[in-house]
Amino acid sequence: MLISLNWLKDHVKLPEDLTAKEIGLKLTMSTVEIDGIRYLGETLENIFVGKIVKISPHPNADKLRLVEIDLGNEKENVVCGGSNLVDGMLVVFAKVGAMARRHGGGELVEIAETEIRGVKSRGMICASTEIGLEKIFPPQSEKEILDLSQYNFEVGATLASAIEMDDALFEVDNKSITHRPDLWGHYGLARELAALYGAKLKEYVL
């Protein structure tokens, strides 16, 4: 059985400094065996929702553009060859230090400040294939960047939080709860955590 930490937090107010690993260990030692923890957004660190505020021609390459990106409390300038760039577009922006697949292929590589045809570029505007989200956001062409304009995402928000992937999933050993039908769901485990941590359990609403 898979249990979402975010869903658990919908039912019980846990201490904010608790990590998923600490919660999993607590459950394993006291109540139910946790086989593992899956971190959904672990490959999306340093990746944000950005907004294109200016597009200019590249002085040394006809198929590239200079793009100014608004990230809420800061701006970055990058070189991009996306075929669907338009002013005001919401995009996925990987900062320096993020991990992505260049052109959607190969292994994840760390994004570094670079110089492209004589112009410095800090970060990368991403296609869905470059961040492993092509099944959620299928691209129409290989040069198409991911357009988030249809969504009401906050500029500067982390991509993981915007698409609700800032979550951890606990892998529960079903055999360890065959005698505990009260734990066969999120609310039951939330009630157990409330007892373990002395936390407030929210009333269940149908």
Short mmCIF file of C-alpha atoms in Angstrom, two decimals:
data_model
loop_
_atom_site.label_atom_id
_atom_site.label_comp_id
_atom_site.label_asym_id
_atom_site.label_seq_id
_atom_site.Cartn_x
_atom_site.Cartn_y
_atom_site.Cartn_z
CA MET A 1 0.00 0.00 0.00
CA LEU A 2 1.21 3.50 -0.83
CA ILE A 3 0.50 6.35 1.59
CA SER A 4 0.98 10.01 0.67
CA LEU A 5 2.62 12.21 3.29
CA ASN A 6 0.74 15.23 1.92
CA TRP A 7 -2.58 13.40 2.33
CA LEU A 8 -1.65 12.45 5.88
CA LYS A 9 -0.98 16.12 6.61
CA ASP A 10 -4.49 16.93 5.39
CA HIS A 11 -5.76 14.97 8.41
CA VAL A 12 -3.20 15.56 11.15
CA LYS A 13 -1.07 18.57 12.08
CA LEU A 14 2.42 17.09 12.45
CA PRO A 15 5.47 19.05 13.68
CA GLU A 16 6.82 21.03 10.71
CA ASP A 17 10.43 19.95 11.23
CA LEU A 18 9.65 16.24 10.91
CA THR A 19 11.12 14.57 7.82
CA ALA A 20 9.52 11.73 5.89
CA LYS A 21 12.40 9.48 6.96
CA GLU A 22 11.76 10.24 10.64
CA ILE A 23 8.04 9.56 10.28
CA GLY A 24 8.70 6.30 8.44
CA LEU A 25 11.10 5.14 11.16
CA LYS A 26 8.60 6.06 13.88
CA LEU A 27 5.86 4.05 12.20
CA THR A 28 8.18 1.09 11.63
CA MET A 29 9.34 1.00 15.24
CA SER A 30 5.88 1.38 16.74
CA THR A 31 3.08 0.37 14.42
CA VAL A 32 3.59 -0.78 10.83
CA GLU A 33 6.59 -1.74 8.70
CA ILE A 34 7.56 0.84 6.08
CA ASP A 35 9.33 -0.91 3.20
CA GLY A 36 10.58 2.27 1.60
CA ILE A 37 9.91 5.92 0.81
CA ARG A 38 9.50 7.35 -2.69
CA TYR A 39 10.26 11.06 -3.06
CA LEU A 40 8.18 12.21 -6.03
CA GLY A 41 9.88 15.55 -6.64
CA GLU A 42 13.47 14.63 -5.88
CA THR A 43 14.58 15.22 -9.50
CA LEU A 44 12.85 18.62 -9.61
CA GLU A 45 15.04 20.50 -7.16
CA ASN A 46 16.02 24.02 -8.29
CA ILE A 47 13.33 23.93 -10.98
CA PHE A 48 10.73 26.71 -10.93
CA VAL A 49 7.77 28.29 -12.67
CA GLY A 50 9.05 31.28 -14.64
CA LYS A 51 7.52 33.90 -16.90
CA ILE A 52 9.03 35.16 -20.15
CA VAL A 53 9.23 38.96 -19.99
CA LYS A 54 11.42 39.67 -23.01
CA ILE A 55 12.61 37.82 -26.12
CA SER A 56 15.45 39.18 -28.25
CA PRO A 57 17.34 37.84 -31.28
CA HIS A 58 20.64 36.13 -30.64
CA PRO A 59 23.40 38.20 -32.27
CA ASN A 60 25.28 35.15 -33.55
CA ALA A 61 22.64 32.47 -34.21
CA ASP A 62 19.41 32.74 -36.23
CA LYS A 63 17.66 29.83 -34.48
CA LEU A 64 18.45 30.93 -30.91
CA ARG A 65 16.84 33.64 -28.77
CA LEU A 66 17.90 35.65 -25.74
CA VAL A 67 15.19 35.30 -23.12
CA GLU A 68 14.65 37.22 -19.89
CA ILE A 69 12.82 35.16 -17.26
CA ASP A 70 10.92 36.52 -14.26
CA LEU A 71 11.15 34.21 -11.23
CA GLY A 72 9.16 36.33 -8.81
CA ASN A 73 11.91 37.88 -6.72
CA GLU A 74 14.68 37.67 -9.33
CA LYS A 75 15.29 37.52 -13.06
CA GLU A 76 17.60 35.40 -15.18
CA ASN A 77 18.81 35.67 -18.77
CA VAL A 78 19.24 32.56 -20.89
CA VAL A 79 19.80 31.46 -24.45
CA CYS A 80 17.02 29.21 -25.77
CA GLY A 81 16.19 27.48 -29.05
CA GLY A 82 12.58 26.62 -28.23
CA SER A 83 10.23 26.82 -31.20
CA ASN A 84 7.20 28.13 -29.28
CA LEU A 85 8.60 31.03 -27.25
CA VAL A 86 6.24 33.98 -26.74
CA ASP A 87 6.20 36.97 -24.40
CA GLY A 88 4.24 36.40 -21.20
CA MET A 89 4.48 32.62 -21.41
CA LEU A 90 4.74 30.60 -18.19
CA VAL A 91 7.58 28.12 -18.50
CA VAL A 92 9.62 25.62 -16.54
CA PHE A 93 12.97 27.15 -15.60
CA ALA A 94 15.89 25.08 -14.30
CA LYS A 95 18.35 27.18 -12.32
CA VAL A 96 22.08 26.59 -12.25
CA GLY A 97 22.55 23.45 -10.14
CA ALA A 98 19.34 21.74 -11.27
CA MET A 99 19.41 18.36 -12.99
CA ALA A 100 17.94 17.84 -16.47
CA ARG A 101 18.36 15.81 -19.65
CA ARG A 102 19.79 17.94 -22.44
CA HIS A 103 17.41 17.76 -25.41
CA GLY A 104 15.42 15.09 -23.58
CA GLY A 105 17.95 12.29 -23.95
CA GLY A 106 20.69 10.57 -21.98
CA GLU A 107 21.37 10.83 -18.27
CA LEU A 108 20.54 13.70 -15.95
CA VAL A 109 23.24 16.33 -15.98
CA GLU A 110 23.77 19.35 -13.76
CA ILE A 111 22.85 22.68 -15.31
CA ALA A 112 25.80 25.06 -15.19
CA GLU A 113 26.37 28.63 -16.31
CA THR A 114 27.57 28.43 -19.88
CA GLU A 115 28.31 30.53 -22.93
CA ILE A 116 26.37 29.83 -26.12
CA ARG A 117 27.64 31.47 -29.29
CA GLY A 118 29.30 34.22 -27.29
CA VAL A 119 26.40 34.96 -24.90
CA LYS A 120 26.30 33.86 -21.26
CA SER A 121 23.33 31.74 -20.22
CA ARG A 122 22.38 31.01 -16.60
CA GLY A 123 19.91 28.13 -16.43
CA MET A 124 17.60 26.48 -18.93
CA ILE A 125 14.02 26.80 -20.13
CA CYS A 126 12.86 23.19 -20.24
CA ALA A 127 10.86 20.88 -22.42
CA SER A 128 8.83 18.24 -20.61
CA THR A 129 11.20 15.52 -21.89
CA GLU A 130 14.16 17.24 -20.25
CA ILE A 131 12.65 16.95 -16.76
CA GLY A 132 10.96 13.55 -17.11
CA LEU A 133 7.38 14.83 -17.34
CA GLU A 134 6.60 13.89 -20.92
CA LYS A 135 3.85 11.48 -19.84
CA ILE A 136 2.06 14.29 -17.98
CA PHE A 137 2.82 16.97 -20.59
CA PRO A 138 3.28 15.25 -23.99
CA PRO A 139 5.25 17.51 -26.37
CA GLN A 140 4.10 18.16 -29.92
CA SER A 141 7.64 18.51 -31.24
CA GLU A 142 11.18 17.95 -29.98
CA LYS A 143 11.99 21.68 -29.93
CA GLU A 144 8.86 22.65 -28.00
CA ILE A 145 9.36 23.98 -24.48
CA LEU A 146 6.74 23.19 -21.84
CA ASP A 147 4.05 25.88 -21.89
CA LEU A 148 2.35 26.28 -18.48
CA SER A 149 0.33 29.37 -19.42
CA GLN A 150 -3.02 27.61 -19.15
CA TYR A 151 -2.42 26.88 -15.46
CA ASN A 152 -2.85 29.31 -12.60
CA PHE A 153 0.67 28.78 -11.26
CA GLU A 154 2.47 31.38 -9.17
CA VAL A 155 5.56 32.83 -10.82
CA GLY A 156 8.58 31.78 -8.77
CA ALA A 157 6.91 28.72 -7.24
CA THR A 158 8.82 25.47 -7.30
CA LEU A 159 7.59 23.23 -10.09
CA ALA A 160 7.20 20.33 -7.64
CA SER A 161 4.77 22.29 -5.49
CA ALA A 162 2.91 23.74 -8.49
CA ILE A 163 2.13 20.29 -9.93
CA GLU A 164 1.75 18.73 -6.46
CA MET A 165 4.81 16.51 -6.68
CA ASP A 166 6.43 17.81 -3.49
CA ASP A 167 5.37 14.63 -1.76
CA ALA A 168 6.75 11.45 -0.23
CA LEU A 169 5.02 8.09 -0.59
CA PHE A 170 5.39 5.50 2.17
CA GLU A 171 5.48 1.90 0.96
CA VAL A 172 3.55 0.01 3.64
CA ASP A 173 4.03 -3.74 4.10
CA ASN A 174 0.45 -5.00 3.75
CA LYS A 175 1.22 -8.14 5.79
CA SER A 176 2.04 -6.01 8.80
CA ILE A 177 -1.45 -4.48 8.95
CA THR A 178 -3.67 -7.50 8.23
CA HIS A 179 -4.73 -7.42 11.90
CA ARG A 180 -5.21 -3.63 11.85
CA PRO A 181 -8.10 -2.80 9.48
CA ASP A 182 -8.21 0.65 11.08
CA LEU A 183 -4.93 1.37 9.27
CA TRP A 184 -6.17 0.43 5.81
CA GLY A 185 -6.25 4.03 4.62
CA HIS A 186 -4.88 7.52 5.08
CA TYR A 187 -7.17 8.62 7.89
CA GLY A 188 -6.40 5.56 9.98
CA LEU A 189 -2.65 6.13 9.67
CA ALA A 190 -3.14 9.84 10.36
CA ARG A 191 -4.99 8.91 13.57
CA GLU A 192 -2.07 6.64 14.52
CA LEU A 193 0.43 9.45 13.92
CA ALA A 194 -1.69 11.83 15.98
CA ALA A 195 -1.41 9.40 18.88
CA LEU A 196 2.34 8.84 18.38
CA TYR A 197 3.21 12.54 18.24
CA GLY A 198 0.47 13.98 20.43
CA ALA A 199 -0.70 15.94 17.40
CA LYS A 200 -4.14 17.29 16.61
CA LEU A 201 -6.29 15.06 14.39
CA LYS A 202 -8.71 16.89 12.12
CA GLU A 203 -12.32 15.76 12.01
CA TYR A 204 -13.03 13.42 9.11
CA VAL A 205 -15.39 15.02 6.61
CA LEU A 206 -17.28 12.89 4.11
#
